Tab-separated table of C-alpha atoms in Angstrom:
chain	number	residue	atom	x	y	z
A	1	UNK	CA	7.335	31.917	2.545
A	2	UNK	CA	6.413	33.061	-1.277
A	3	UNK	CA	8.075	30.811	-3.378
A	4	UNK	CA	9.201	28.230	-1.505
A	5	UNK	CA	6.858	25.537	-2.971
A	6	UNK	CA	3.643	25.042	-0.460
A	7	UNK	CA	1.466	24.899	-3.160
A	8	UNK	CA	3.970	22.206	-5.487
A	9	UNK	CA	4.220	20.046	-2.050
A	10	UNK	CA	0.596	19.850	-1.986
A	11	UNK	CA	0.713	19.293	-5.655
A	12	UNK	CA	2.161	16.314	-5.116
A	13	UNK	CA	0.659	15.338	-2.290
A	14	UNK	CA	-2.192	14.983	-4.315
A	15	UNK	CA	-0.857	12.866	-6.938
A	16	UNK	CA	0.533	10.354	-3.920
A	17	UNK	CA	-2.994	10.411	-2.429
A	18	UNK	CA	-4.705	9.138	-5.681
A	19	UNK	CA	-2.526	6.228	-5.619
A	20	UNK	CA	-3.590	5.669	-2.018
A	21	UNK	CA	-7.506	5.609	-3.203
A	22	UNK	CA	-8.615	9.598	-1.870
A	23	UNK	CA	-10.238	11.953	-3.395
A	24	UNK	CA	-9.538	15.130	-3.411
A	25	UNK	CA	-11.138	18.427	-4.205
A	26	UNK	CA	-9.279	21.589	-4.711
A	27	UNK	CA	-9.906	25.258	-4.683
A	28	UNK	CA	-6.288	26.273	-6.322
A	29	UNK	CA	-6.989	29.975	-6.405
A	30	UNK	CA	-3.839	31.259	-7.144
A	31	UNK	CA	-3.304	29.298	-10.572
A	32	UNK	CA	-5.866	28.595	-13.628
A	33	UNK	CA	-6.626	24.858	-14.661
A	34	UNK	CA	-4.279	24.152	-16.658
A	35	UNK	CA	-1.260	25.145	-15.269
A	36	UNK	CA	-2.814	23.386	-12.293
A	37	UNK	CA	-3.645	20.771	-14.413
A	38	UNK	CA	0.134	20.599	-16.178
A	39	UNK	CA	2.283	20.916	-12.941
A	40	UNK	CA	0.203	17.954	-11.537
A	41	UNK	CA	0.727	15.694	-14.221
A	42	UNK	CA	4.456	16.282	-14.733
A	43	UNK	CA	4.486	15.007	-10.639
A	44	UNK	CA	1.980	11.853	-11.787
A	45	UNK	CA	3.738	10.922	-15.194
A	46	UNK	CA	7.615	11.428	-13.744
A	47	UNK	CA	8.580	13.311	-16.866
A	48	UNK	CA	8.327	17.318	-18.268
A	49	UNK	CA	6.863	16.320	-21.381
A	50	UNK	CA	4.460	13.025	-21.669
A	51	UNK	CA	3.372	12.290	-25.268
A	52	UNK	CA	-0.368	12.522	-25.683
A	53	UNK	CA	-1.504	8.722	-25.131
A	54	UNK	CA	0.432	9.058	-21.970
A	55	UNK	CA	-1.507	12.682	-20.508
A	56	UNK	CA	-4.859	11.028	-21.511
A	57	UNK	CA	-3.692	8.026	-19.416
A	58	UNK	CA	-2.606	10.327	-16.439
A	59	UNK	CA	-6.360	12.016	-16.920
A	60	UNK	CA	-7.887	8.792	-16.929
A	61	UNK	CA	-5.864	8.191	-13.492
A	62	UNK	CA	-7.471	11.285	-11.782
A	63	UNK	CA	-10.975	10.938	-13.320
A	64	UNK	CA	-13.369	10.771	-10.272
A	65	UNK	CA	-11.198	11.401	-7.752
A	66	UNK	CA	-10.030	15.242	-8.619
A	67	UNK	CA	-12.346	17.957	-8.435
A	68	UNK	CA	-11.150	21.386	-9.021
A	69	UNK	CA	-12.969	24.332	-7.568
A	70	UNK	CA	-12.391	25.963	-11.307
A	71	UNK	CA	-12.325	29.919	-10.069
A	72	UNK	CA	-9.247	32.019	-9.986
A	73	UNK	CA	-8.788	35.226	-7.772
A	74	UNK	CA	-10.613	35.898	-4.853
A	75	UNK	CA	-13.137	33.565	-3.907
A	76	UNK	CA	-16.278	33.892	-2.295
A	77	UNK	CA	-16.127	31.952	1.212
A	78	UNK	CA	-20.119	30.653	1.424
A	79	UNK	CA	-19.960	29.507	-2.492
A	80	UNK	CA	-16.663	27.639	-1.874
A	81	UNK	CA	-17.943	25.976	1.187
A	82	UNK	CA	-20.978	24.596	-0.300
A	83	UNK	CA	-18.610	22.908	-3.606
A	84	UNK	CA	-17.036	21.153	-0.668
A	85	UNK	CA	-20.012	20.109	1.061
A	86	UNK	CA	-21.487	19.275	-2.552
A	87	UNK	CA	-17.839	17.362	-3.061
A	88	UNK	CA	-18.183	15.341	0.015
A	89	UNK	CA	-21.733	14.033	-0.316
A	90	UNK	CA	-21.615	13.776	-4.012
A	91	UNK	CA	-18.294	12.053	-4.650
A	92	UNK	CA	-17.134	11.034	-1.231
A	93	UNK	CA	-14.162	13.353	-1.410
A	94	UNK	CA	-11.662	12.953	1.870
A	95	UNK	CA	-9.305	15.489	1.083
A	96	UNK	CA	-9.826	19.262	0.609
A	97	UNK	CA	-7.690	22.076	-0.880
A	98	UNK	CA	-7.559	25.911	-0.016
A	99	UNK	CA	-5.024	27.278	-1.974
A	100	UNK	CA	-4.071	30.158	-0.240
A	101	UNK	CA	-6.382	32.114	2.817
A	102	UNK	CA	-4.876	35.386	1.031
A	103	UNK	CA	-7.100	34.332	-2.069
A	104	UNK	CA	-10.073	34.046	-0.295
A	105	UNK	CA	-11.490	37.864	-0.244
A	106	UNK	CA	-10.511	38.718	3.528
A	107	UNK	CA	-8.093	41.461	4.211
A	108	UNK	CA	-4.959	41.036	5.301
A	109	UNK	CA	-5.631	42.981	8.841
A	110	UNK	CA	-9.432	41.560	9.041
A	111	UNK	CA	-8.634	39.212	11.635
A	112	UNK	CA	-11.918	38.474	12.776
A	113	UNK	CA	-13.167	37.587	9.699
A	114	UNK	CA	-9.994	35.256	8.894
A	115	UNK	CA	-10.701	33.786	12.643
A	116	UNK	CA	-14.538	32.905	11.609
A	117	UNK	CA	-13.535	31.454	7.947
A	118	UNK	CA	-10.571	28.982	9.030
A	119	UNK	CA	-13.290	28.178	12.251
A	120	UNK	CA	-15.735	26.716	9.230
A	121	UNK	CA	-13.124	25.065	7.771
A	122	UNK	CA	-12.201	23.360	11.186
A	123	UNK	CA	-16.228	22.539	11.619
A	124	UNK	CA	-16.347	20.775	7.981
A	125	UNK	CA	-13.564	18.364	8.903
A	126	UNK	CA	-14.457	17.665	12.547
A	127	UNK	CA	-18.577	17.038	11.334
A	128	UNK	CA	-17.536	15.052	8.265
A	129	UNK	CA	-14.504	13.310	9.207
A	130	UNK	CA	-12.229	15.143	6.349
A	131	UNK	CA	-9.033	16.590	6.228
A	132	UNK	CA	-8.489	20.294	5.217
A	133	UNK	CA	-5.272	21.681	3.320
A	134	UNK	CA	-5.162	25.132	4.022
A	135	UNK	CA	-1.770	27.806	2.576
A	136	UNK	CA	-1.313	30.146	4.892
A	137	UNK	CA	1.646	33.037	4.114
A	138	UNK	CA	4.588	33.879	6.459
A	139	UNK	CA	5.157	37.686	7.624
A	140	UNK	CA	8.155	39.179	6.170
A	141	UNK	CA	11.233	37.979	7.739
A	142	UNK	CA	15.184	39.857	7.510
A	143	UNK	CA	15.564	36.941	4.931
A	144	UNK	CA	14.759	33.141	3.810
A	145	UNK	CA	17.550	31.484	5.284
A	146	UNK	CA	15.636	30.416	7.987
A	147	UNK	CA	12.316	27.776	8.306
A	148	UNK	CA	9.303	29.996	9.514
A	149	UNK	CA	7.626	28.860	12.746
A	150	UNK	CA	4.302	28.562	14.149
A	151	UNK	CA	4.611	32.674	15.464
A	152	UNK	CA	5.323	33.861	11.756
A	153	UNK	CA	1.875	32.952	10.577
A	154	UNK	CA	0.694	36.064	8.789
A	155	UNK	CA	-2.780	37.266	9.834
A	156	UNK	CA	-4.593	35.984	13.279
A	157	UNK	CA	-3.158	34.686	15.775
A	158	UNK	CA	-5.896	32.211	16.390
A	159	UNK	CA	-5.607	30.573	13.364
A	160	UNK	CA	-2.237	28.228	14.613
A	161	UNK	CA	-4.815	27.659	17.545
A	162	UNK	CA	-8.048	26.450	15.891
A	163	UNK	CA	-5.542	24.007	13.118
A	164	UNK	CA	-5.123	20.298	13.958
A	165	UNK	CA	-1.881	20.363	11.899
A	166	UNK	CA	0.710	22.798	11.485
A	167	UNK	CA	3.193	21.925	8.597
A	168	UNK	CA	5.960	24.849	7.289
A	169	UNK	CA	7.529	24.483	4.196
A	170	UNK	CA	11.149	25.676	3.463
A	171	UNK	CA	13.151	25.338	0.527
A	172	UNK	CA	16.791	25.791	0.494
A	173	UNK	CA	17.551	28.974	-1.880
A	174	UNK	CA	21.286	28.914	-0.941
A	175	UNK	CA	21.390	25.408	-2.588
A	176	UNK	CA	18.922	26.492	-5.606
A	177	UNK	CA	20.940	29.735	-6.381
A	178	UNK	CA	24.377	28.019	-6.541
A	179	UNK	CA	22.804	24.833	-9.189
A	180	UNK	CA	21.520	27.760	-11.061
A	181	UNK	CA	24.505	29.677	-10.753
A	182	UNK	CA	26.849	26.957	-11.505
A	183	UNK	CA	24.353	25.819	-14.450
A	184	UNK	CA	24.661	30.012	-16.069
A	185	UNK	CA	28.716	30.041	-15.982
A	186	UNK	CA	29.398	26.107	-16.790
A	187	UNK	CA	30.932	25.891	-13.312
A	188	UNK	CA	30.548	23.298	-10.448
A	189	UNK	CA	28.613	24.082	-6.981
A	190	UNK	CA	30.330	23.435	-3.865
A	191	UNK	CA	29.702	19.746	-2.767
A	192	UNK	CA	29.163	21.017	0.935
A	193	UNK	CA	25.876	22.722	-0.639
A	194	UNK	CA	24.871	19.856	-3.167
A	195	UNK	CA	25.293	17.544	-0.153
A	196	UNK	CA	22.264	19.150	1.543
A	197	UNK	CA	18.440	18.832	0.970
A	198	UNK	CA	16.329	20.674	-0.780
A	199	UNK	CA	13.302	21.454	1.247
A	200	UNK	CA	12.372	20.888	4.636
A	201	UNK	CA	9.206	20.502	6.154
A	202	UNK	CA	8.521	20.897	9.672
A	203	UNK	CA	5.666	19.801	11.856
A	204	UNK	CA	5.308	22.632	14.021
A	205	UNK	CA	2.243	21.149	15.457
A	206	UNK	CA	0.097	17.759	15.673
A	207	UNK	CA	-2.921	18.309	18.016
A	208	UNK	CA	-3.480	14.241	17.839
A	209	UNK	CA	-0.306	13.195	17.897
A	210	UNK	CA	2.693	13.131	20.313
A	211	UNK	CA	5.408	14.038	17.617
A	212	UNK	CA	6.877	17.212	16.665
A	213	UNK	CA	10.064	17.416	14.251
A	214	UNK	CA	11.243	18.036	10.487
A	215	UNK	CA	11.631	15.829	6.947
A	216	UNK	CA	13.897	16.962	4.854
A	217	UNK	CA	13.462	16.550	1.226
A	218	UNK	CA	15.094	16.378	-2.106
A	219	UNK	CA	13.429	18.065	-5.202
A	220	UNK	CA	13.789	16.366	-8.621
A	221	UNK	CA	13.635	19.130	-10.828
A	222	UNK	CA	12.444	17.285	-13.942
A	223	UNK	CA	9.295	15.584	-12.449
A	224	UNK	CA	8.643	18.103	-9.446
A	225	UNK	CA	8.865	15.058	-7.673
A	226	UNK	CA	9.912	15.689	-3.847
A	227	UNK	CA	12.124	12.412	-2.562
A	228	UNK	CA	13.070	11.390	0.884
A	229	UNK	CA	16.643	10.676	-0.015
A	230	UNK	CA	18.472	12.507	-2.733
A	231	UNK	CA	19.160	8.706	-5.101
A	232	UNK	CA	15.450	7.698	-4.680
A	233	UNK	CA	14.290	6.948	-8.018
A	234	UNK	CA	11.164	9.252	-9.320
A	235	UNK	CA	7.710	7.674	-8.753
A	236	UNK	CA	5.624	6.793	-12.337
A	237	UNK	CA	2.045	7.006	-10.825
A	238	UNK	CA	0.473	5.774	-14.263
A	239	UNK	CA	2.938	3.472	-15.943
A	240	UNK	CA	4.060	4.020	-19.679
């Protein structure tokens, strides 16, 4: 669903996966470099404001392993594919970004051409043995109070089918509203809300795998940081 933090879960994703040795290139349509750039480094660094010897360290961390696809708006399909082919045999990249499918010039009721698009993307994992982020939208639902599912995929149907993976992300707007509401009148939330987490994500399916289920998630709204339990201290990717 708009809004509910796909692309900042991927965002950090990222800066986890750097730790772990990949590489990663990313076509982040939907946002220019450096607010790219400055949302990812608040997730590496831990903090919303890292003096300057600390960004150049955090740049230093993500030199030859992030490669951004450096185009915002719609993007031409053939040119992107051949940055990640260039990505992969040039710098051994293992991780690939599409951020979103709606930012990649196909209309929303072209379903044929969305079919044949997320198709390539499926044959450049499979041939090189990568893995392939790709944001998809949800259709308009009555509301947001519910996780979407595999059926509220907007656009082709045979896009859930072609995917290895199937991941929804969900964030908890009842929760969100009330901090923000309580934060506006110098009030207190009700500890029933607090008490629950702040995103969810949801394996809706896992073609190589044998497990389907959910994670929830707290979000740590000073470092974007998402945690799997809502005391876990914030992760310092480059130390200070």
């Amino acid at each position: 669903i708009n809004g509910h933090g796909k692309s900042m879960v991927l965002s950090h994703l990222i800066a986890d996966g750097i730790m772990q040795g990949y590489r990663f290139c990313v076509a982040s349509l939907e946002f220019k470099a450096p607010r790219f750039f400055w949302r990812l480094f608040r997730q590496i660094g831990g903090v919303s404001k890292p003096a300057e010897d600390y960004f150049l360290q955090m740049l230093k961390y993500t030199e030859d392993k992030l490669f951004l696809y450096n185009i915002r708006g719609t993007a031409k399909r053939d040119q992107l594919l051949e940055f990640f082919r260039y990505c992969f045999a040039r710098y051994g990249c293992q991780h690939f970004v599409v951020d979103s499918l709606a930012k990649c010039g196909i209309g929303e009721e072209d379903y044929t051409a969305q079919k044949a698009f997320v198709d390539q993307l499926c044959d450049f994992a499979s041939k090189h043995d990568v893995h392939v982020h790709l944001v998809l939208h949800s259709r308009k639902g009555k509301d947001e109070s519910q996780s979407p599912g595999k059926m509220d995929i907007k656009g082709s149907g045979g896009i859930t089918d072609m995917v290895d993976n199937l991941i929804t992300v969900w964030k908890n707007k009842e929760k969100e509203e009330a901090i923000n509401f309580a934060e506006q009148t110098g009030g207190n939330a009700d500890s029933k809300i607090l008490d629950q987490p702040d995103c969810k994500l949801k394996v809706e399916k896992q073609r190589n795998g044998d497990w389907e289920g959910s994670f929830a998630l707290w979000y740590d709204r000073e470092s974007y940081q998402y945690k799997s339990f809502e005391h876990d201290p914030v992760k310092y990717y480059v130390k200070v």
